[in-house]
Coordinates of C-alpha atoms in Angstrom, one line a residue:
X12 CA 68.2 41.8 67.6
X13 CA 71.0 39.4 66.9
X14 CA 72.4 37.4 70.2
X15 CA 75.9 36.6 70.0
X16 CA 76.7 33.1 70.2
X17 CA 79.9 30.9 70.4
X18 CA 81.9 29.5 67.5
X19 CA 83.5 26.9 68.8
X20 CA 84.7 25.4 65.6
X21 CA 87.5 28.3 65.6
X22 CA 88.3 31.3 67.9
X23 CA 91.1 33.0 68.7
X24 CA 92.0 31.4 71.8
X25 CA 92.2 27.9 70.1
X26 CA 93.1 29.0 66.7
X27 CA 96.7 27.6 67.6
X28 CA 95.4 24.2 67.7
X29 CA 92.9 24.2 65.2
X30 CA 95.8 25.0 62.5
X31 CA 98.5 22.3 64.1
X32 CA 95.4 20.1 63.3
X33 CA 96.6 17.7 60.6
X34 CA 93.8 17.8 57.4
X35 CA 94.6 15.4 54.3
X36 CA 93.4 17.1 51.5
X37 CA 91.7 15.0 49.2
X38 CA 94.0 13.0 46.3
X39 CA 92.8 14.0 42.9
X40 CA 90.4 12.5 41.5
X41 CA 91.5 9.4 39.6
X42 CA 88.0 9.2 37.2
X43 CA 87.7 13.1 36.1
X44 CA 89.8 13.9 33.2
X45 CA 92.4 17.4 32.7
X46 CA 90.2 20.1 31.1
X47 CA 91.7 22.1 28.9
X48 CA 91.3 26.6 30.1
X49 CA 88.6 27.1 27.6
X50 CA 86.4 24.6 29.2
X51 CA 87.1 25.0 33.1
X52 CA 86.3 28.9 32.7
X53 CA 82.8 27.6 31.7
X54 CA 82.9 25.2 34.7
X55 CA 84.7 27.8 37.5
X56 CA 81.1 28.4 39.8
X57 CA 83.7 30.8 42.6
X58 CA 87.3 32.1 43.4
X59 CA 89.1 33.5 45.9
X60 CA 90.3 37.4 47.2
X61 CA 92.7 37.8 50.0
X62 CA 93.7 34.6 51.9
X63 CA 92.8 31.2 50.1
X64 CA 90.1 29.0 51.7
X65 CA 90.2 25.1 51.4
X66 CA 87.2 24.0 50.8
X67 CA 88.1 20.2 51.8
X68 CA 90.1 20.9 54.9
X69 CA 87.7 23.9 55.8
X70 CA 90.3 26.1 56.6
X71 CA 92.1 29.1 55.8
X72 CA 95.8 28.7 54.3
X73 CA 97.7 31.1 55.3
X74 CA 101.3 29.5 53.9
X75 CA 100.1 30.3 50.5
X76 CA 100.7 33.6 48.8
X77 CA 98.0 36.7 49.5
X78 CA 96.1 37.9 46.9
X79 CA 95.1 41.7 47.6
X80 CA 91.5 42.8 47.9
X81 CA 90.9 45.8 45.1
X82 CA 90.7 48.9 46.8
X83 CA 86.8 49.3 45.0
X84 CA 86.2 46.0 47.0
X85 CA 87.0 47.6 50.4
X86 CA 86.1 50.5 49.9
X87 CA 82.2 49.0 49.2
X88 CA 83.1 46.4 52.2
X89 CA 83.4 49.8 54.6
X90 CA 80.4 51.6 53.1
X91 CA 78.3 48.6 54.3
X92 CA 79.7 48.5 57.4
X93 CA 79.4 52.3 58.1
X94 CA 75.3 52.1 57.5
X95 CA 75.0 49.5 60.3
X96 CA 74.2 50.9 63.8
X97 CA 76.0 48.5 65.5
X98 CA 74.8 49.5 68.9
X99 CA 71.1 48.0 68.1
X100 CA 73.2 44.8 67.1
X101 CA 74.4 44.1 70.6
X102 CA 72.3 43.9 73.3
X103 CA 73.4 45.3 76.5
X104 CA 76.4 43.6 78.0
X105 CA 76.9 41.0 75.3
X106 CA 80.1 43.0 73.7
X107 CA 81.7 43.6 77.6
X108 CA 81.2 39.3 78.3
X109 CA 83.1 38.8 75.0
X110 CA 86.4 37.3 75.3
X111 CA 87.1 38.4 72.0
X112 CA 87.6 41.9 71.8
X113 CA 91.0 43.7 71.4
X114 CA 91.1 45.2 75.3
X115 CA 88.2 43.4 75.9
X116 CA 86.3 46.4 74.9
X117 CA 84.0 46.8 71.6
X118 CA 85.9 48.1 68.8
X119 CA 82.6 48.2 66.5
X120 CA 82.6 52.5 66.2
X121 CA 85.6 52.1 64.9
X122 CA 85.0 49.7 62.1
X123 CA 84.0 52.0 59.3
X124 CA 87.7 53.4 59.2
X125 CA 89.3 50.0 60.4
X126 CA 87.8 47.6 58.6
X127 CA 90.2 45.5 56.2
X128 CA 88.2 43.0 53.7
X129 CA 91.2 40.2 54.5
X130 CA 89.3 37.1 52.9
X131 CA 86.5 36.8 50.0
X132 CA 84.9 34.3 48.0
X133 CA 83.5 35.3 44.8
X134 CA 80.6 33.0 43.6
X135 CA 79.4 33.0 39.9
X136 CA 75.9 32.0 40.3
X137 CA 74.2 30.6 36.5
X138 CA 70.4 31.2 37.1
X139 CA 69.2 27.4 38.1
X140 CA 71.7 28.1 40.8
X141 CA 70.8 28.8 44.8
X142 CA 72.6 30.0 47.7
X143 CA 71.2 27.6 50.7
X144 CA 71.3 29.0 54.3
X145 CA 74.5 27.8 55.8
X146 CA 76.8 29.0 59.3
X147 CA 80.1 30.6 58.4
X148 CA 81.8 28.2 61.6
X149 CA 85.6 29.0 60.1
X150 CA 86.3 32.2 61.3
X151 CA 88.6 33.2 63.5
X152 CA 86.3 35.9 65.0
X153 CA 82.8 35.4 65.4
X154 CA 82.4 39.3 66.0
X155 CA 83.9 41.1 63.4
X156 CA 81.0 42.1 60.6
X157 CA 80.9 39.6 57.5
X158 CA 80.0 41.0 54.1
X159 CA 77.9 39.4 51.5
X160 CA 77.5 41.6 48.1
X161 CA 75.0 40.3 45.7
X162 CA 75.1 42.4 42.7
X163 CA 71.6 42.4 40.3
X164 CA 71.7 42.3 36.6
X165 CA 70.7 46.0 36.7
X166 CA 73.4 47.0 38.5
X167 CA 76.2 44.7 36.1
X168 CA 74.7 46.5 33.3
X169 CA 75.5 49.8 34.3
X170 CA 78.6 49.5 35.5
X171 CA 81.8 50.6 33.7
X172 CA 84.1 49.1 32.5
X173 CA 87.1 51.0 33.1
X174 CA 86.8 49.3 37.0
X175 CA 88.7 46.2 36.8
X176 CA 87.2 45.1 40.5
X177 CA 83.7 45.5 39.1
X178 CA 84.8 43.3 36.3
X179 CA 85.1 40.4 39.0
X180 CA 81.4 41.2 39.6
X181 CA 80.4 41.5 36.0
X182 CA 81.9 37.8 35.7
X183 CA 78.5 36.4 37.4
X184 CA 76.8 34.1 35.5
X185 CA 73.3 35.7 35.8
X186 CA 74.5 39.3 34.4
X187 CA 72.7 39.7 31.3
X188 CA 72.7 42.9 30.0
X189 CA 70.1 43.9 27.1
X190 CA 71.7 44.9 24.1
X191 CA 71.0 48.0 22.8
X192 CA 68.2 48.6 20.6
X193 CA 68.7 49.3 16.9
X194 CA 66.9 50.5 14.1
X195 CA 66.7 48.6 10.7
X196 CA 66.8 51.0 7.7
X197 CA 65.5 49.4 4.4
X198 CA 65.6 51.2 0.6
X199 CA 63.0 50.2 -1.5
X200 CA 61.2 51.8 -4.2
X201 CA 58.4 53.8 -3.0
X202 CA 56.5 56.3 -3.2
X203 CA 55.6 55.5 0.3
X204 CA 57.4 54.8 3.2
X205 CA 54.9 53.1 5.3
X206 CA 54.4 50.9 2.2
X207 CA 58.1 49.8 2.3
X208 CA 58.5 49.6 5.9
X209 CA 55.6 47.6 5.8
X210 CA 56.7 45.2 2.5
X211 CA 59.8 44.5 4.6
X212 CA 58.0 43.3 8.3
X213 CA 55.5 40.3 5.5
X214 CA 58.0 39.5 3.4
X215 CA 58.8 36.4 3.5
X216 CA 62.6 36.4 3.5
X217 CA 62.2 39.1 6.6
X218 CA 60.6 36.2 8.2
X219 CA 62.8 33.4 7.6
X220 CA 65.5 35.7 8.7
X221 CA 64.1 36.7 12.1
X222 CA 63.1 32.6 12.5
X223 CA 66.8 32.2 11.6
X224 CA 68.3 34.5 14.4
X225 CA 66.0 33.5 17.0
X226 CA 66.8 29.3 16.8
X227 CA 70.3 30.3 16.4
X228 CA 70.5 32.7 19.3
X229 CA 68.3 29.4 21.4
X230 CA 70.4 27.2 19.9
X231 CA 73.6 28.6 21.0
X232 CA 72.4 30.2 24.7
X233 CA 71.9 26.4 25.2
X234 CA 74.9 25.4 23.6
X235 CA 76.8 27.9 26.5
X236 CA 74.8 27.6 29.6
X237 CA 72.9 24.0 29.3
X238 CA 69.9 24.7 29.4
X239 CA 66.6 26.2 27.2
X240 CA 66.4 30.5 27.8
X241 CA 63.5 31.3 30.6
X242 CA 62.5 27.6 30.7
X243 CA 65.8 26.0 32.6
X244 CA 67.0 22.6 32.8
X245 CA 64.7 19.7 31.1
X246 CA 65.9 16.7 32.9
X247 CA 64.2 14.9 35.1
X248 CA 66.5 15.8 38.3
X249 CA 65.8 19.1 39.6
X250 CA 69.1 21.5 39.9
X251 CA 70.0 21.0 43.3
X252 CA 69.7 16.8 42.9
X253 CA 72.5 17.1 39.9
X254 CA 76.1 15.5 41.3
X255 CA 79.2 15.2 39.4
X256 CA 78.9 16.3 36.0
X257 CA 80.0 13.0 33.7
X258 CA 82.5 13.1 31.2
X259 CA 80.7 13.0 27.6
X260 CA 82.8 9.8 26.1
X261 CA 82.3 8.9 22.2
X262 CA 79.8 6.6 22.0
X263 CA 79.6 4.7 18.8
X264 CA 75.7 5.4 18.3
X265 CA 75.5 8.9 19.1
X266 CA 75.9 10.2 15.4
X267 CA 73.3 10.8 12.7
X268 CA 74.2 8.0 10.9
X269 CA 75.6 5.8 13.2
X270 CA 73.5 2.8 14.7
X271 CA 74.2 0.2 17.5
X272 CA 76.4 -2.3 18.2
X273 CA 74.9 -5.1 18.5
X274 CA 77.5 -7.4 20.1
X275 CA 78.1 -4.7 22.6
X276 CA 74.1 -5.2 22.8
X277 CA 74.4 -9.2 23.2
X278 CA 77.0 -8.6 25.8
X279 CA 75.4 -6.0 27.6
X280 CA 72.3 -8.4 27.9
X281 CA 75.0 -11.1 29.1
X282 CA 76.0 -8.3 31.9
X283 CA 72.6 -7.7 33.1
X284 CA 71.5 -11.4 33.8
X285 CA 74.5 -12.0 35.5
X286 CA 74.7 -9.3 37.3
X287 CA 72.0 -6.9 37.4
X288 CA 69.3 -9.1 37.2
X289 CA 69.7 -10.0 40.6
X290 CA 68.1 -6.5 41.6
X291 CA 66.7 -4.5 38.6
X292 CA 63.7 -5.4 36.6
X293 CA 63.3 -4.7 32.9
X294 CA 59.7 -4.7 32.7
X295 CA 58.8 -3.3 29.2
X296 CA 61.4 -5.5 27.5
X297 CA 59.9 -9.3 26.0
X298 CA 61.6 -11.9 25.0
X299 CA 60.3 -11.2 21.3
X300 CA 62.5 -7.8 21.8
X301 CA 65.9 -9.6 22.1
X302 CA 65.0 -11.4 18.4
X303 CA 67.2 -9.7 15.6
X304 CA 69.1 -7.5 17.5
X305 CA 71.1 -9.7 19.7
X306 CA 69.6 -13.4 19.8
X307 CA 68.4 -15.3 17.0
X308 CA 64.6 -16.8 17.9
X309 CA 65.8 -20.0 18.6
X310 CA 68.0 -18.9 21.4
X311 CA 65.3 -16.0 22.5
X312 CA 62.9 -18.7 22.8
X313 CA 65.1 -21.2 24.7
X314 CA 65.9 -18.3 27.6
X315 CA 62.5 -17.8 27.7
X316 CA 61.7 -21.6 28.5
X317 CA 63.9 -21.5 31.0
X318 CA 61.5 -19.4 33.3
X319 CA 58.5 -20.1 34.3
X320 CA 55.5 -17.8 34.7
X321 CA 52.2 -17.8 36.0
X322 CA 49.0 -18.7 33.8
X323 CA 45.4 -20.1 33.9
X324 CA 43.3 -20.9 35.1
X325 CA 43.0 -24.2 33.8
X326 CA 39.5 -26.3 33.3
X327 CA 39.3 -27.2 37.0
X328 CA 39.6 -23.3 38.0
X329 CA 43.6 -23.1 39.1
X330 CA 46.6 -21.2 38.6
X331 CA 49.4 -22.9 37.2
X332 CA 53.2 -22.8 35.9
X333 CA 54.4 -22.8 32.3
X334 CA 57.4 -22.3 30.4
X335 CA 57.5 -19.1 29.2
X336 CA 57.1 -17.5 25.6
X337 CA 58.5 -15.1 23.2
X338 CA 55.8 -12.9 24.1
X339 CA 56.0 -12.6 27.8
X340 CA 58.1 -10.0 29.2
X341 CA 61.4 -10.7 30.9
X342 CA 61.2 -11.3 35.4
X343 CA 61.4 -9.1 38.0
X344 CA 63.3 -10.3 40.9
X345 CA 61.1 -9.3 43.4
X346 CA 57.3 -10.0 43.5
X347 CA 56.4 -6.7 44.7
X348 CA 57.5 -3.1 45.5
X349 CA 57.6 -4.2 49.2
X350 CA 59.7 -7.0 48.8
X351 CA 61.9 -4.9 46.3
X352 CA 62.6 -2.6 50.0
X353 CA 62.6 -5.1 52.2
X354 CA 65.8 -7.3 50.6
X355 CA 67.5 -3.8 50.3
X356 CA 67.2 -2.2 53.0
X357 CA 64.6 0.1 52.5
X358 CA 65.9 1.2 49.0
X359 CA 64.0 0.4 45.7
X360 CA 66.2 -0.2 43.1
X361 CA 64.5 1.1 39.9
X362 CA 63.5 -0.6 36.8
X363 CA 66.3 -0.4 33.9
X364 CA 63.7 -0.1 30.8
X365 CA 63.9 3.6 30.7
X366 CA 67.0 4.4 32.9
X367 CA 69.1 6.1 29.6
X368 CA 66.6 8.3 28.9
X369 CA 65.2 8.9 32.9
X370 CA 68.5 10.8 34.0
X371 CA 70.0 13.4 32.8
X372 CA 73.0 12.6 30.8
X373 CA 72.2 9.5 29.6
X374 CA 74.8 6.6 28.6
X375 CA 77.4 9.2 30.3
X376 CA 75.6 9.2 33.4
X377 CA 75.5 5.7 33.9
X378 CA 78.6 4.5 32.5
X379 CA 80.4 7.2 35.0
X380 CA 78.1 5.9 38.0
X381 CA 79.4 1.9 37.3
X382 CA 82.8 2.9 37.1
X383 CA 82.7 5.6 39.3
X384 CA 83.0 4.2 42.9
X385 CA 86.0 5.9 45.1
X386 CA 86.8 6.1 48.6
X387 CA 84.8 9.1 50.3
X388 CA 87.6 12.2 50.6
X389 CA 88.6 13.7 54.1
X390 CA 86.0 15.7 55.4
X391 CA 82.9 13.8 54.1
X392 CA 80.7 11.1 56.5
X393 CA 79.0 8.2 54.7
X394 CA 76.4 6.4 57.0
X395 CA 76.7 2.8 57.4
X396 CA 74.8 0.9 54.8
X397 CA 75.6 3.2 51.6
X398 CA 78.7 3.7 49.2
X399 CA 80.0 7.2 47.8
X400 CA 79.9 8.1 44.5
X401 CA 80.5 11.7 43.3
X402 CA 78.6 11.2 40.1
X403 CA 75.3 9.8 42.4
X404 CA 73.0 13.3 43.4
X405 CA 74.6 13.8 47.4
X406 CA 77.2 11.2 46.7
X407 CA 75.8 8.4 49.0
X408 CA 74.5 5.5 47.4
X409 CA 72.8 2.4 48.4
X410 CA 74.1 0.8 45.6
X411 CA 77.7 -0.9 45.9
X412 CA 80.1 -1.3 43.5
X413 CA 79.0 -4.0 41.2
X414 CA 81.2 -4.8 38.5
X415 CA 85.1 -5.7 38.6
X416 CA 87.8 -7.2 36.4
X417 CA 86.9 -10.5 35.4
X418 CA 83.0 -10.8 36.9
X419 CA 81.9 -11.7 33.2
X420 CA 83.2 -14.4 30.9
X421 CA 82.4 -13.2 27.7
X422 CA 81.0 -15.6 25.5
X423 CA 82.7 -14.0 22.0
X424 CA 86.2 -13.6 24.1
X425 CA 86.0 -10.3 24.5
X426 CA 88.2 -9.3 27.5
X427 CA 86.5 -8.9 31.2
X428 CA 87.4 -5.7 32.5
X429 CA 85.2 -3.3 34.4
X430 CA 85.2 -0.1 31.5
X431 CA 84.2 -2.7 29.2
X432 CA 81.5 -4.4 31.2
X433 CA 79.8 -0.3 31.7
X434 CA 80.1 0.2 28.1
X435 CA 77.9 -2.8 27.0
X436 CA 75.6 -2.9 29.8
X437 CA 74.8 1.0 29.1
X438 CA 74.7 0.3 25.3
X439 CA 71.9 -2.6 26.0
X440 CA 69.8 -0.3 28.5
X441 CA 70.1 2.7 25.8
X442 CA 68.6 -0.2 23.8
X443 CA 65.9 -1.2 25.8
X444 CA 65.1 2.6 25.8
X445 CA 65.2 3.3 22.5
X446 CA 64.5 -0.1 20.5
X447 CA 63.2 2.2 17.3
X448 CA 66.7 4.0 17.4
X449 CA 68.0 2.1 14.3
X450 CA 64.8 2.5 12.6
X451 CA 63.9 5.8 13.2
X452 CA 67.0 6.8 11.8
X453 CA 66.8 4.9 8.9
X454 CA 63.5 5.8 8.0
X455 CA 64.4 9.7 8.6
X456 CA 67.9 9.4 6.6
X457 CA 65.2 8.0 3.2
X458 CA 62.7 10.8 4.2
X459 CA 65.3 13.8 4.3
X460 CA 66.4 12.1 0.5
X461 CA 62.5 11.7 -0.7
X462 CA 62.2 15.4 0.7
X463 CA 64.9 17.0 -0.7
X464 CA 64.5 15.4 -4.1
X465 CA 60.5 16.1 -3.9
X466 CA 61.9 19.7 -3.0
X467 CA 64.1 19.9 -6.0
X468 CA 61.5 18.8 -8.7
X469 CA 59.2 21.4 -6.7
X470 CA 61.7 24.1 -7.4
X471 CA 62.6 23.3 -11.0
X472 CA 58.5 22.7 -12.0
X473 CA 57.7 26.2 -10.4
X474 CA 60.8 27.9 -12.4
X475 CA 60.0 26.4 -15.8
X476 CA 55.9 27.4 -15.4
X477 CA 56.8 30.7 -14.2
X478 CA 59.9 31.8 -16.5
X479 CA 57.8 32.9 -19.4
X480 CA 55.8 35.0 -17.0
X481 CA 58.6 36.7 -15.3
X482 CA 60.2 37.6 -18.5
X483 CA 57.9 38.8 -20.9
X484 CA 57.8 42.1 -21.7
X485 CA 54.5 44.2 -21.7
X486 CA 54.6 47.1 -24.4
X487 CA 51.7 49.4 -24.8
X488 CA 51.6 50.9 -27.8
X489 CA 49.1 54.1 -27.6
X490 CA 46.9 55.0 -30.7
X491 CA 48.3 57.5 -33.0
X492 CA 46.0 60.8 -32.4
X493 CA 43.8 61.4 -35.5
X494 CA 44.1 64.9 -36.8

């Protein structure tokens, strides 16, 4: 039985206070571009009946215009209300030492006629999503019954559609509704019509048409919703770890034919050893890597003289330091994973060689994080030691900002500015994770021509050998009967 406990956040005896309460809403956001209607509908995850809820201020506003609950809506609000028996709610006494009762006496027998639906939130759920268990604290009544309706799939696929409230329903993100089934008809010449039925399901044009359909129907499911059908999100954060969605900017490799810049590369390597460098390893890149994509070998070599690394041991049995080589692999700053945490507090800032391809989103991902860094909106508490950053999963970071106008003296005079410092410090570490990307396209761009040449002489051989056969004509001439 349910014990009825205090809501202190908001009653109706300091409900006055609570809305003479000054709350800042948060300023838009200064990073997250307009989005045109076609794209937010894809985006909008809940909406509003009856009074509008802030979400930042947590609070109703009750200045703005009412939108009115459909009648189907209350009317399903009341049917759940009417099949409670409130009485085995209560326990004895608990509705009398209420303060919050009209005439300080329970009003609950009366709720399945007087019960008005004045506030709703509608949440499209998409099926990675989850509701977590949460306190509803901004209530003005802690005793008046709140409704949660979760419709199935089954039921969205049977409703009408002539009810314009149960379209708000239908709207849900997880309502999938079978299509019906169909039957193919085929006329072929037959005496049979198992035979034909039969012809169609091998042939071989049945099959590349039902291959067809199905990568198409994949292709574009994934295309709305972002993720594979009955497999979900392949990323390596889990749903609930995601944070602000980045902005998918133009990068100049992303195309088919498109490779990398390699003087954002060079610069990008400039940004990481003057800045990143100072917490991030890049274990699985060598010195030998940097040679013909952004440093000739005489200046790959030189950096890596300029470090020394550990070797030997020697002829008398001991360790000792030497200049380092084209094939050792570039520092870590830290000797260890302990002293990694210990000189950040506890944090262990990851290694950069696979970074692009270890979080979902990639170069957008990180270029938003870099350049991301605001000032936490009203409403949201970031401990001491850690930085927010809406595009970081939770928005706290240990991480501060690290790059600002002018950090960087480019070497080739390109100009020092924060965007451009993101763009070729992402560009190298999309490098470092992909260091076949030029060649792998360039070797697939010569097989798709060797193919579909290959493919042509194929097609032209078979017609020439085969023409004579498929266009002859058989005669039988039957012997004369002898008389």
């Amino acid at each position: 039985m349910r014990e009825l406990t205090e809501n202190t956040p908001a009653s109706v005896s300091n409900f006055a206070e609570l809305q003479a309460m000054e709350r800042v809403a948060p300023p838009p956001s200064a990073t997250v571009q307009p989005l045109p209607i076609s794209k937010i509908l894809k985006k909008l995850r809940w909406s509003n009946l009856g009074y509008f809820y802030h979400w930042g201020t947590k609070s109703y506003q009750f200045d703005r215009s009412l939108t009115p609950v459909p009648l189907d809506v209350v009317d399903i609000c009341r049917a759940c209300v009417a099949t409670v028996d409130w009485r085995d709610v209560w326990k004895d006494g608990a509705d009398l030492e209420s303060g919050e009762w009209e005439g300080n006496k329970p009003d609950w027998s009366d709720w399945p006629q007087t019960f008005v639906p004045e506030a709703g939130i509608i949440n499209f759920y998409q099926l990675k999503d989850t509701l977590m268990a949460h306190v509803d604290k901004s209530e003005l009544s802690s005793t008046s019954p709140l409704v949660s309706i979760s419709p199935s799939p089954d039921m969205l696929a049977r409703v009408s559609t002539p009810l314009r409230p149960v379209n708000l329903f239908a709207c849900s993100r997880n309502a999938i509704s079978a299509p019906a089934k169909r039957t193919i008809g085929v006329r072929m010449a037959s005496t049979s019509s198992s035979e034909s039925q039969a012809s169609f399901l091998t042939s071989r044009t049945s099959l590349v048409a039902i291959s067809t359909f199905t990568a198409g129907t994949i292709a574009w499911y994934t295309h709305l919703y972002g993720t594979l059908p009955f497999i979900g999100q392949v990323s390596a954060n889990s749903p609930s770890e995601e944070g602000l969605h980045p902005t998918a900017y133009p990068w100049s490799h992303n195309g088919w034919f498109q490779t990398f810049d390699h003087s954002s590369i060079r610069r990008g390597y400039q940004v990481y050893k003057e800045v990143c460098a100072a917490c991030h390893s890049l274990e699985r890149i060598a010195w030998r890597n940097l040679v013909g994509v952004s440093h000739t070998a005489s200046e790959a070599k030189a950096m890596a003289e300029e470090v020394e690394y550990p070797d030997g041991p020697n002829d008398q049995g001991e360790m000792f330091q030497r200049p380092g080589k084209l094939s050792d692999y570039l520092p870590s700053p830290y000797p260890n994973e302990e002293a990694a945490r210990s000189s950040n507090g506890g944090a262990l800032p990851p290694d950069l060689s696979l970074i692009i391809k270890a979080r979902h989103g990639g170069c957008d991902y990180v270029y938003s994080l870099l350049t991301g860094y605001v000032d936490p909106p009203a409403g949201v508490d970031i401990r001491e030691g850690l930085n927010y950053n809406p595009y970081f999963p939770g928005g706290a970071i240990a991480m501060a900002r690290v790059l600002f106008d002018g950090l960087v003296e480019y070497n080739d005079g390109t100009p020092g500015t924060t965007s451009q410092y993101a763009k070729d410090v992402v560009t190298f570490l999309n490098w470092a994770s992909e260091p076949e990307h030029d060649e792998r396209k360039k070797i697939g761009l010569q097989a798709i021509i060797l193919m579909s040449s290959m493919t042509l002489v194929a097609l032209y051989t078979k017609r020439f050998k085969w023409t004579s056969l498929k266009n002859r004509k058989i005669v039988y001439n039957p012997p004369k009967p002898k008389h």
